[in-house]
PDB file of C-alpha atoms in Angstrom:
ATOM      1  CA  MET A   1      10.679 -63.286  28.345  1.00  0.00           C
ATOM      2  CA  HIS A   2       9.805 -66.868  29.328  1.00  0.00           C
ATOM      3  CA  ILE A   3      11.390 -69.258  26.846  1.00  0.00           C
ATOM      4  CA  GLU A   4       8.792 -71.794  25.792  1.00  0.00           C
ATOM      5  CA  PRO A   5       9.429 -75.506  26.519  1.00  0.00           C
ATOM      6  CA  GLY A   6      11.122 -77.334  23.665  1.00  0.00           C
ATOM      7  CA  ILE A   7      12.998 -74.315  22.284  1.00  0.00           C
ATOM      8  CA  VAL A   8      16.235 -75.363  24.001  1.00  0.00           C
ATOM      9  CA  MET A   9      16.766 -79.048  24.708  1.00  0.00           C
ATOM     10  CA  GLY A  10      19.247 -81.474  26.238  1.00  0.00           C
ATOM     11  CA  GLY A  11      22.736 -80.391  27.196  1.00  0.00           C
ATOM     12  CA  LYS A  12      22.196 -76.898  25.797  1.00  0.00           C
ATOM     13  CA  LEU A  13      20.043 -76.157  28.843  1.00  0.00           C
ATOM     14  CA  MET A  14      23.210 -76.189  30.961  1.00  0.00           C
ATOM     15  CA  LEU A  15      24.362 -72.877  29.526  1.00  0.00           C
ATOM     16  CA  GLY A  16      21.350 -71.180  31.118  1.00  0.00           C
ATOM     17  CA  TRP A  17      22.302 -72.512  34.538  1.00  0.00           C
ATOM     18  CA  ILE A  18      25.905 -71.373  34.050  1.00  0.00           C
ATOM     19  CA  THR A  19      24.935 -67.830  33.087  1.00  0.00           C
ATOM     20  CA  THR A  20      22.348 -67.481  35.829  1.00  0.00           C
ATOM     21  CA  THR A  21      24.847 -68.764  38.397  1.00  0.00           C
ATOM     22  CA  GLY A  22      27.137 -65.922  37.371  1.00  0.00           C
ATOM     23  CA  CYS A  23      24.339 -63.357  37.713  1.00  0.00           C
ATOM     24  CA  LEU A  24      23.141 -64.701  41.055  1.00  0.00           C
ATOM     25  CA  GLY A  25      26.730 -64.852  42.259  1.00  0.00           C
ATOM     26  CA  TRP A  26      27.029 -61.096  41.673  1.00  0.00           C
ATOM     27  CA  PHE A  27      23.825 -60.376  43.598  1.00  0.00           C
ATOM     28  CA  CYS A  28      24.787 -62.683  46.467  1.00  0.00           C
ATOM     29  CA  HIS A  29      28.233 -61.069  46.653  1.00  0.00           C
ATOM     30  CA  LYS A  30      26.640 -57.619  46.839  1.00  0.00           C
ATOM     31  CA  PHE A  31      24.218 -58.837  49.505  1.00  0.00           C
ATOM     32  CA  VAL A  32      27.025 -60.163  51.695  1.00  0.00           C
ATOM     33  CA  THR A  33      29.365 -57.193  51.226  1.00  0.00           C
ATOM     34  CA  GLN A  34      26.866 -54.306  51.203  1.00  0.00           C
ATOM     35  CA  THR A  35      24.147 -55.335  53.672  1.00  0.00           C
ATOM     36  CA  SER A  36      24.982 -54.526  57.278  1.00  0.00           C
ATOM     37  CA  LEU A  37      23.003 -55.744  60.269  1.00  0.00           C
ATOM     38  CA  ARG A  38      21.563 -52.245  60.651  1.00  0.00           C
ATOM     39  CA  ASP A  39      20.312 -52.253  57.054  1.00  0.00           C
ATOM     40  CA  PHE A  40      19.147 -55.862  57.065  1.00  0.00           C
ATOM     41  CA  THR A  41      15.539 -55.063  58.015  1.00  0.00           C
ATOM     42  CA  ILE A  42      15.181 -52.352  55.379  1.00  0.00           C
ATOM     43  CA  SER A  43      16.801 -54.557  52.741  1.00  0.00           C
ATOM     44  CA  GLY A  44      14.491 -57.414  53.721  1.00  0.00           C
ATOM     45  CA  LEU A  45      11.412 -55.227  53.341  1.00  0.00           C
ATOM     46  CA  LYS A  46      12.579 -54.030  49.922  1.00  0.00           C
ATOM     47  CA  TYR A  47      13.265 -57.613  48.893  1.00  0.00           C
ATOM     48  CA  MET A  48       9.765 -58.736  49.957  1.00  0.00           C
ATOM     49  CA  ALA A  49       8.197 -55.805  48.121  1.00  0.00           C
ATOM     50  CA  ALA A  50      10.116 -56.618  44.948  1.00  0.00           C
ATOM     51  CA  SER A  51       9.157 -60.287  45.229  1.00  0.00           C
ATOM     52  CA  MET A  52       5.453 -59.483  45.592  1.00  0.00           C
ATOM     53  CA  ILE A  53       5.421 -56.959  42.753  1.00  0.00           C
ATOM     54  CA  ALA A  54       7.291 -59.304  40.409  1.00  0.00           C
ATOM     55  CA  PHE A  55       5.096 -62.281  41.315  1.00  0.00           C
ATOM     56  CA  CYS A  56       1.952 -60.256  40.579  1.00  0.00           C
ATOM     57  CA  CYS A  57       3.446 -59.189  37.234  1.00  0.00           C
ATOM     58  CA  PHE A  58       4.286 -62.800  36.331  1.00  0.00           C
ATOM     59  CA  VAL A  59       1.015 -64.384  37.451  1.00  0.00           C
ATOM     60  CA  LEU A  60      -1.820 -61.845  37.556  1.00  0.00           C
ATOM     61  CA  LEU A  61      -1.105 -59.605  34.571  1.00  0.00           C
ATOM     62  CA  PRO A  62      -1.748 -60.879  31.028  1.00  0.00           C
ATOM     63  CA  HIS A  63       1.239 -62.755  29.596  1.00  0.00           C
ATOM     64  CA  PRO A  64       0.458 -63.887  26.044  1.00  0.00           C
ATOM     65  CA  SER A  65       2.673 -66.421  24.315  1.00  0.00           C
ATOM     66  CA  LEU A  66       4.366 -65.312  21.099  1.00  0.00           C
ATOM     67  CA  GLY A  67       5.739 -68.548  19.743  1.00  0.00           C
ATOM     68  CA  VAL A  68       9.209 -68.688  21.232  1.00  0.00           C
ATOM     69  CA  SER A  69       8.470 -66.751  24.415  1.00  0.00           C
ATOM     70  CA  GLU A  70       5.856 -65.190  26.661  1.00  0.00           C
ATOM     71  CA  VAL A  71       5.476 -61.438  27.057  1.00  0.00           C
ATOM     72  CA  HIS A  72       5.303 -59.984  30.582  1.00  0.00           C
ATOM     73  CA  PHE A  73       4.982 -56.542  32.096  1.00  0.00           C
ATOM     74  CA  ILE A  74       7.793 -56.610  34.648  1.00  0.00           C
ATOM     75  CA  LEU A  75       8.257 -52.972  35.791  1.00  0.00           C
ATOM     76  CA  ALA A  76      11.874 -53.828  36.582  1.00  0.00           C
ATOM     77  CA  THR A  77      13.044 -50.247  36.027  1.00  0.00           C
ATOM     78  CA  THR A  78      10.541 -48.886  38.541  1.00  0.00           C
ATOM     79  CA  MET A  79      11.551 -51.477  41.138  1.00  0.00           C
ATOM     80  CA  PHE A  80      15.219 -50.817  40.419  1.00  0.00           C
ATOM     81  CA  LEU A  81      14.929 -47.062  40.919  1.00  0.00           C
ATOM     82  CA  PHE A  82      12.770 -47.274  44.057  1.00  0.00           C
ATOM     83  CA  LEU A  83      14.204 -50.389  45.693  1.00  0.00           C
ATOM     84  CA  GLY A  84      17.703 -50.803  44.239  1.00  0.00           C
ATOM     85  CA  ALA A  85      19.381 -53.409  42.074  1.00  0.00           C
ATOM     86  CA  LEU A  86      19.963 -55.956  44.830  1.00  0.00           C
ATOM     87  CA  PRO A  87      16.368 -56.237  46.171  1.00  0.00           C
ATOM     88  CA  THR A  88      15.035 -56.134  42.614  1.00  0.00           C
ATOM     89  CA  GLY A  89      17.340 -58.909  41.406  1.00  0.00           C
ATOM     90  CA  LEU A  90      16.633 -61.165  44.367  1.00  0.00           C
ATOM     91  CA  GLY A  91      12.913 -60.361  44.175  1.00  0.00           C
ATOM     92  CA  LEU A  92      12.739 -61.253  40.476  1.00  0.00           C
ATOM     93  CA  THR A  93      14.578 -64.500  41.231  1.00  0.00           C
ATOM     94  CA  THR A  94      12.215 -65.464  44.051  1.00  0.00           C
ATOM     95  CA  ALA A  95       9.087 -64.572  42.080  1.00  0.00           C
ATOM     96  CA  LEU A  96      10.181 -66.510  39.004  1.00  0.00           C
ATOM     97  CA  LEU A  97      11.135 -69.518  41.121  1.00  0.00           C
ATOM     98  CA  LEU A  98       7.741 -69.525  42.871  1.00  0.00           C
ATOM     99  CA  GLN A  99       5.921 -69.084  39.570  1.00  0.00           C
ATOM    100  CA  SER A 100       7.851 -71.942  37.969  1.00  0.00           C
ATOM    101  CA  VAL A 101       7.397 -74.334  40.884  1.00  0.00           C
ATOM    102  CA  PHE A 102       3.779 -73.686  41.830  1.00  0.00           C
ATOM    103  CA  ILE A 103       2.136 -72.210  38.723  1.00  0.00           C
ATOM    104  CA  SER A 104       4.008 -73.493  35.654  1.00  0.00           C
ATOM    105  CA  PRO A 105       6.190 -76.527  36.450  1.00  0.00           C
ATOM    106  CA  THR A 106       6.875 -76.938  32.727  1.00  0.00           C
ATOM    107  CA  ASP A 107       9.043 -73.802  32.998  1.00  0.00           C
ATOM    108  CA  LEU A 108      11.470 -75.425  35.442  1.00  0.00           C
ATOM    109  CA  PRO A 109      13.896 -76.780  32.793  1.00  0.00           C
ATOM    110  CA  GLN A 110      14.110 -73.267  31.327  1.00  0.00           C
ATOM    111  CA  LEU A 111      14.485 -71.576  34.732  1.00  0.00           C
ATOM    112  CA  GLY A 112      18.199 -70.886  34.301  1.00  0.00           C
ATOM    113  CA  MET A 113      17.690 -69.216  30.931  1.00  0.00           C
ATOM    114  CA  ASN A 114      14.673 -67.245  32.140  1.00  0.00           C
ATOM    115  CA  LEU A 115      16.548 -65.973  35.187  1.00  0.00           C
ATOM    116  CA  THR A 116      19.472 -64.871  33.034  1.00  0.00           C
ATOM    117  CA  THR A 117      17.052 -63.088  30.704  1.00  0.00           C
ATOM    118  CA  LEU A 118      15.772 -61.085  33.689  1.00  0.00           C
ATOM    119  CA  LEU A 119      18.967 -60.550  35.664  1.00  0.00           C
ATOM    120  CA  ALA A 120      21.604 -59.822  33.014  1.00  0.00           C
ATOM    121  CA  PRO A 121      19.693 -56.768  31.654  1.00  0.00           C
ATOM    122  CA  LEU A 122      19.249 -55.611  35.268  1.00  0.00           C
ATOM    123  CA  LEU A 123      23.023 -55.637  35.698  1.00  0.00           C
ATOM    124  CA  LEU A 124      23.326 -53.661  32.454  1.00  0.00           C
ATOM    125  CA  MET A 125      20.796 -51.123  33.700  1.00  0.00           C
ATOM    126  CA  ALA A 126      22.621 -50.825  37.029  1.00  0.00           C
ATOM    127  CA  GLY A 127      25.816 -50.050  35.146  1.00  0.00           C
ATOM    128  CA  LEU A 128      24.105 -47.343  33.105  1.00  0.00           C
ATOM    129  CA  ALA A 129      22.598 -45.841  36.258  1.00  0.00           C
ATOM    130  CA  ARG A 130      25.954 -45.292  37.974  1.00  0.00           C
ATOM    131  CA  SER A 131      26.250 -41.869  36.387  1.00  0.00           C
ATOM    132  CA  LEU A 132      22.878 -40.998  37.977  1.00  0.00           C
ATOM    133  CA  ARG A 133      23.856 -42.206  41.443  1.00  0.00           C
ATOM    134  CA  THR A 134      23.417 -38.814  43.097  1.00  0.00           C
ATOM    135  CA  LYS A 135      19.839 -38.469  41.820  1.00  0.00           C
ATOM    136  CA  GLY A 136      16.719 -39.907  43.384  1.00  0.00           C
ATOM    137  CA  PRO A 137      13.932 -41.258  41.148  1.00  0.00           C
ATOM    138  CA  ALA A 138      11.941 -38.029  41.367  1.00  0.00           C
ATOM    139  CA  GLN A 139      14.933 -35.984  40.174  1.00  0.00           C
ATOM    140  CA  LEU A 140      15.510 -38.060  37.052  1.00  0.00           C
ATOM    141  CA  ARG A 141      14.498 -36.559  33.755  1.00  0.00           C
ATOM    142  CA  TYR A 142      12.062 -38.415  31.527  1.00  0.00           C
ATOM    143  CA  ILE A 143      14.776 -39.124  28.983  1.00  0.00           C
ATOM    144  CA  GLU A 144      16.987 -40.684  31.678  1.00  0.00           C
ATOM    145  CA  ILE A 145      14.212 -42.983  32.837  1.00  0.00           C
ATOM    146  CA  LEU A 146      13.445 -43.827  29.226  1.00  0.00           C
ATOM    147  CA  LYS A 147      17.072 -44.777  28.548  1.00  0.00           C
ATOM    148  CA  LEU A 148      17.211 -47.082  31.571  1.00  0.00           C
ATOM    149  CA  SER A 149      13.920 -48.766  30.786  1.00  0.00           C
ATOM    150  CA  ALA A 150      14.720 -49.096  27.092  1.00  0.00           C
ATOM    151  CA  ALA A 151      18.095 -50.647  27.926  1.00  0.00           C
ATOM    152  CA  TYR A 152      16.390 -53.245  30.111  1.00  0.00           C
ATOM    153  CA  GLN A 153      13.779 -54.080  27.475  1.00  0.00           C
ATOM    154  CA  ALA A 154      16.435 -54.322  24.765  1.00  0.00           C
ATOM    155  CA  GLY A 155      18.360 -56.686  27.025  1.00  0.00           C
ATOM    156  CA  ILE A 156      15.295 -58.895  27.386  1.00  0.00           C
ATOM    157  CA  VAL A 157      14.841 -59.119  23.613  1.00  0.00           C
ATOM    158  CA  GLY A 158      18.551 -59.722  23.102  1.00  0.00           C
ATOM    159  CA  TRP A 159      18.696 -62.620  25.556  1.00  0.00           C
ATOM    160  CA  VAL A 160      15.499 -64.197  24.224  1.00  0.00           C
ATOM    161  CA  SER A 161      16.967 -64.040  20.730  1.00  0.00           C
ATOM    162  CA  PHE A 162      20.207 -65.579  21.944  1.00  0.00           C
ATOM    163  CA  TRP A 163      18.451 -68.506  23.645  1.00  0.00           C
ATOM    164  CA  VAL A 164      16.301 -69.201  20.604  1.00  0.00           C
ATOM    165  CA  LEU A 165      19.296 -69.173  18.265  1.00  0.00           C
ATOM    166  CA  TRP A 166      21.273 -71.267  20.748  1.00  0.00           C
ATOM    167  CA  GLY A 167      18.529 -73.876  20.848  1.00  0.00           C
ATOM    168  CA  GLN A 168      17.262 -73.850  17.276  1.00  0.00           C
ATOM    169  CA  GLY A 169      20.240 -72.728  15.225  1.00  0.00           C
ATOM    170  CA  PHE A 170      20.499 -70.164  12.440  1.00  0.00           C
ATOM    171  CA  HIS A 171      17.612 -71.120  10.186  1.00  0.00           C
ATOM    172  CA  VAL A 172      15.102 -69.087   8.225  1.00  0.00           C
ATOM    173  CA  GLU A 173      12.250 -70.473  10.321  1.00  0.00           C
ATOM    174  CA  THR A 174      14.057 -69.496  13.519  1.00  0.00           C
ATOM    175  CA  PHE A 175      14.495 -65.918  12.345  1.00  0.00           C
ATOM    176  CA  GLN A 176      10.823 -65.815  11.321  1.00  0.00           C
ATOM    177  CA  GLN A 177       9.826 -66.892  14.841  1.00  0.00           C
ATOM    178  CA  LEU A 178      12.065 -64.226  16.328  1.00  0.00           C
ATOM    179  CA  MET A 179      10.525 -61.582  14.077  1.00  0.00           C
ATOM    180  CA  VAL A 180       7.064 -62.579  15.283  1.00  0.00           C
ATOM    181  CA  PHE A 181       8.234 -62.277  18.883  1.00  0.00           C
ATOM    182  CA  ALA A 182      10.008 -58.950  18.295  1.00  0.00           C
ATOM    183  CA  LEU A 183       6.990 -57.425  16.542  1.00  0.00           C
ATOM    184  CA  GLY A 184       4.657 -58.649  19.270  1.00  0.00           C
ATOM    185  CA  TYR A 185       7.015 -57.403  21.971  1.00  0.00           C
ATOM    186  CA  ALA A 186       7.399 -53.964  20.385  1.00  0.00           C
ATOM    187  CA  PRO A 187       4.234 -52.458  21.971  1.00  0.00           C
ATOM    188  CA  LEU A 188       5.454 -53.533  25.402  1.00  0.00           C
ATOM    189  CA  MET A 189       8.866 -51.981  24.717  1.00  0.00           C
ATOM    190  CA  ILE A 190       7.017 -48.708  24.121  1.00  0.00           C
ATOM    191  CA  MET A 191       4.425 -49.007  26.890  1.00  0.00           C
ATOM    192  CA  GLU A 192       6.565 -50.215  29.782  1.00  0.00           C
ATOM    193  CA  PRO A 193       9.001 -47.266  29.719  1.00  0.00           C
ATOM    194  CA  ILE A 194       5.979 -44.943  29.733  1.00  0.00           C
ATOM    195  CA  LEU A 195       4.507 -46.800  32.721  1.00  0.00           C
ATOM    196  CA  ASP A 196       7.889 -46.607  34.442  1.00  0.00           C
ATOM    197  CA  MET A 197       8.019 -42.847  33.930  1.00  0.00           C
ATOM    198  CA  LEU A 198       4.458 -42.380  35.161  1.00  0.00           C
ATOM    199  CA  ALA A 199       5.049 -44.509  38.253  1.00  0.00           C
ATOM    200  CA  ILE A 200       8.174 -42.533  39.154  1.00  0.00           C
ATOM    201  CA  LYS A 201       6.948 -39.052  38.304  1.00  0.00           C
ATOM    202  CA  VAL A 202       3.412 -39.240  39.713  1.00  0.00           C
TER     203      VAL A 202
END
């Protein structure tokens, strides 16, 4: 889900910062309006847990490059169901920022796009999960977990495709690069929902 340097250049990079500002604005609004002083400690612990899990996924797990993007195991659905959308969103943001600053500074120009690629599908997944609000993770059926995880993964692929087309235009070579990425990402789209289900049901 990391857009490789050079895919989007110049003024087009600004769109990534605009979209990620909108996503972060939603999370910050929820943090201010939904986090009471009594819940602040619990929310802080969830946020730190999400940050550590996401950072380990970004840095320690294999993340091969597939031309236009890197492929990461993120486990966002598991974090979302156990920790909630707000800690997960802020944790993903913190982990990606730390990874970009200290591990891969070349990712900094793409940070806005990469954050949007992570956060926008999380908002989509949160919307889909509203109908399951009364259920805890252990009470969810496998098919419900699969739908949430698949929606998140599809969102990742959709945003990566959008950024590539935004930066490179509608050319045959661009579509070929996206096909390579989509085919390489397909095993992860199958494996990560399974890992999500195992983590929640075990």
